[in-house]
PDB file of C-alpha atoms in Angstrom:
ATOM      1  CA  MET A   1      40.462 -40.961  50.261  1.00  0.00           C
ATOM      2  CA  ASN A   2      43.063 -38.284  51.026  1.00  0.00           C
ATOM      3  CA  THR A   3      43.615 -35.546  48.485  1.00  0.00           C
ATOM      4  CA  ILE A   4      46.109 -32.704  48.391  1.00  0.00           C
ATOM      5  CA  CYS A   5      46.333 -29.402  46.567  1.00  0.00           C
ATOM      6  CA  PRO A   6      49.298 -29.321  44.224  1.00  0.00           C
ATOM      7  CA  VAL A   7      49.469 -25.505  44.494  1.00  0.00           C
ATOM      8  CA  CYS A   8      49.418 -25.368  48.310  1.00  0.00           C
ATOM      9  CA  ASN A   9      52.049 -28.100  48.451  1.00  0.00           C
ATOM     10  CA  GLY A  10      54.386 -26.421  45.940  1.00  0.00           C
ATOM     11  CA  PHE A  11      54.053 -29.075  43.211  1.00  0.00           C
ATOM     12  CA  ALA A  12      52.510 -26.599  40.728  1.00  0.00           C
ATOM     13  CA  ASP A  13      51.823 -22.934  40.210  1.00  0.00           C
ATOM     14  CA  LEU A  14      48.314 -21.569  40.048  1.00  0.00           C
ATOM     15  CA  ARG A  15      47.115 -21.328  36.455  1.00  0.00           C
ATOM     16  CA  ALA A  16      44.027 -19.180  36.331  1.00  0.00           C
ATOM     17  CA  ALA A  17      42.832 -16.738  33.716  1.00  0.00           C
ATOM     18  CA  CYS A  18      41.164 -13.555  34.822  1.00  0.00           C
ATOM     19  CA  PRO A  19      37.440 -13.700  33.931  1.00  0.00           C
ATOM     20  CA  THR A  20      37.507  -9.980  33.054  1.00  0.00           C
ATOM     21  CA  CYS A  21      40.583  -9.539  30.835  1.00  0.00           C
ATOM     22  CA  LYS A  22      41.660 -13.163  30.308  1.00  0.00           C
ATOM     23  CA  ARG A  23      45.268 -12.511  31.445  1.00  0.00           C
ATOM     24  CA  GLU A  24      47.007 -14.884  33.880  1.00  0.00           C
ATOM     25  CA  ALA A  25      46.230 -14.093  37.510  1.00  0.00           C
ATOM     26  CA  GLU A  26      48.451 -14.340  40.581  1.00  0.00           C
ATOM     27  CA  ASP A  27      47.846 -16.759  43.453  1.00  0.00           C
ATOM     28  CA  GLY A  28      46.783 -15.088  46.684  1.00  0.00           C
ATOM     29  CA  GLY A  29      46.661 -18.312  48.728  1.00  0.00           C
ATOM     30  CA  ARG A  30      43.867 -20.436  50.044  1.00  0.00           C
ATOM     31  CA  LEU A  31      40.509 -18.704  50.155  1.00  0.00           C
ATOM     32  CA  GLY A  32      39.777 -19.971  53.621  1.00  0.00           C
ATOM     33  CA  ASP A  33      42.716 -18.055  55.005  1.00  0.00           C
ATOM     34  CA  TYR A  34      40.856 -14.762  54.307  1.00  0.00           C
ATOM     35  CA  TYR A  35      37.681 -15.445  56.257  1.00  0.00           C
ATOM     36  CA  ASP A  36      38.793 -14.020  59.611  1.00  0.00           C
ATOM     37  CA  PRO A  37      42.012 -13.396  61.539  1.00  0.00           C
ATOM     38  CA  TYR A  38      42.056 -16.932  62.945  1.00  0.00           C
ATOM     39  CA  SER A  39      40.849 -18.912  59.870  1.00  0.00           C
ATOM     40  CA  ALA A  40      44.418 -19.728  58.847  1.00  0.00           C
ATOM     41  CA  TYR A  41      44.779 -21.622  62.158  1.00  0.00           C
ATOM     42  CA  ARG A  42      41.548 -23.638  61.822  1.00  0.00           C
ATOM     43  CA  PRO A  43      41.690 -27.196  60.399  1.00  0.00           C
ATOM     44  CA  ILE A  44      41.420 -27.057  56.617  1.00  0.00           C
ATOM     45  CA  ASP A  45      38.509 -29.491  56.451  1.00  0.00           C
ATOM     46  CA  ASP A  46      36.619 -27.538  59.086  1.00  0.00           C
ATOM     47  CA  VAL A  47      36.823 -24.373  56.966  1.00  0.00           C
ATOM     48  CA  ARG A  48      35.942 -26.262  53.822  1.00  0.00           C
ATOM     49  CA  LEU A  49      32.755 -27.707  55.323  1.00  0.00           C
ATOM     50  CA  THR A  50      31.447 -24.280  56.316  1.00  0.00           C
ATOM     51  CA  ASN A  51      32.533 -22.052  53.369  1.00  0.00           C
ATOM     52  CA  GLY A  52      29.389 -22.407  51.248  1.00  0.00           C
ATOM     53  CA  TYR A  53      31.178 -23.861  48.223  1.00  0.00           C
ATOM     54  CA  PRO A  54      30.908 -27.470  46.925  1.00  0.00           C
ATOM     55  CA  ASP A  55      34.702 -27.837  47.079  1.00  0.00           C
ATOM     56  CA  VAL A  56      34.736 -30.931  49.282  1.00  0.00           C
ATOM     57  CA  GLU A  57      32.509 -32.941  46.957  1.00  0.00           C
ATOM     58  CA  ALA A  58      34.350 -31.669  43.876  1.00  0.00           C
ATOM     59  CA  ARG A  59      37.760 -32.323  45.449  1.00  0.00           C
ATOM     60  CA  GLU A  60      38.949 -28.810  44.728  1.00  0.00           C
ATOM     61  CA  CYS A  61      41.045 -26.347  46.739  1.00  0.00           C
ATOM     62  CA  LEU A  62      39.795 -22.827  46.448  1.00  0.00           C
ATOM     63  CA  HIS A  63      42.341 -20.054  46.039  1.00  0.00           C
ATOM     64  CA  ARG A  64      42.018 -16.291  45.947  1.00  0.00           C
ATOM     65  CA  ALA A  65      43.365 -15.082  42.653  1.00  0.00           C
ATOM     66  CA  TYR A  66      44.276 -11.529  41.732  1.00  0.00           C
ATOM     67  CA  CYS A  67      44.768  -9.935  38.327  1.00  0.00           C
ATOM     68  CA  ALA A  68      47.377  -7.181  38.337  1.00  0.00           C
ATOM     69  CA  ASN A  69      46.313  -6.057  34.855  1.00  0.00           C
ATOM     70  CA  CYS A  70      42.700  -5.082  35.663  1.00  0.00           C
ATOM     71  CA  ASP A  71      42.718  -5.246  39.503  1.00  0.00           C
ATOM     72  CA  ALA A  72      40.142  -8.017  39.663  1.00  0.00           C
ATOM     73  CA  ALA A  73      39.995 -10.580  42.478  1.00  0.00           C
ATOM     74  CA  PHE A  74      38.226 -13.885  42.025  1.00  0.00           C
ATOM     75  CA  VAL A  75      38.069 -17.475  43.303  1.00  0.00           C
ATOM     76  CA  ALA A  76      40.051 -20.094  41.397  1.00  0.00           C
ATOM     77  CA  ALA A  77      39.307 -23.787  41.963  1.00  0.00           C
ATOM     78  CA  VAL A  78      42.373 -26.088  41.873  1.00  0.00           C
ATOM     79  CA  PRO A  79      41.705 -29.793  41.299  1.00  0.00           C
ATOM     80  CA  GLU A  80      43.202 -31.843  44.110  1.00  0.00           C
ATOM     81  CA  SER A  81      45.195 -35.017  43.458  1.00  0.00           C
ATOM     82  CA  GLU A  82      45.370 -38.174  45.496  1.00  0.00           C
ATOM     83  CA  GLY A  83      48.017 -38.019  48.219  1.00  0.00           C
TER      84      GLY A  83
END
């Protein structure tokens, strides 16, 4: 079954509340793009199988989120939809 991330594909905006101050956070892009200088060029599924998160089984796309209010960075899981 193929799934896609609605945020990565521009169908929706990231909606994530900061765990520290509860304000809305900004999307920083896919978490896997931050692992090393070449991770953005690796196949997405390859990165997902080695990132240490259960995102493949949960059918989630992990994004780096940033809160401009309190300067917190955290991981936000976006549910994927069938594509």
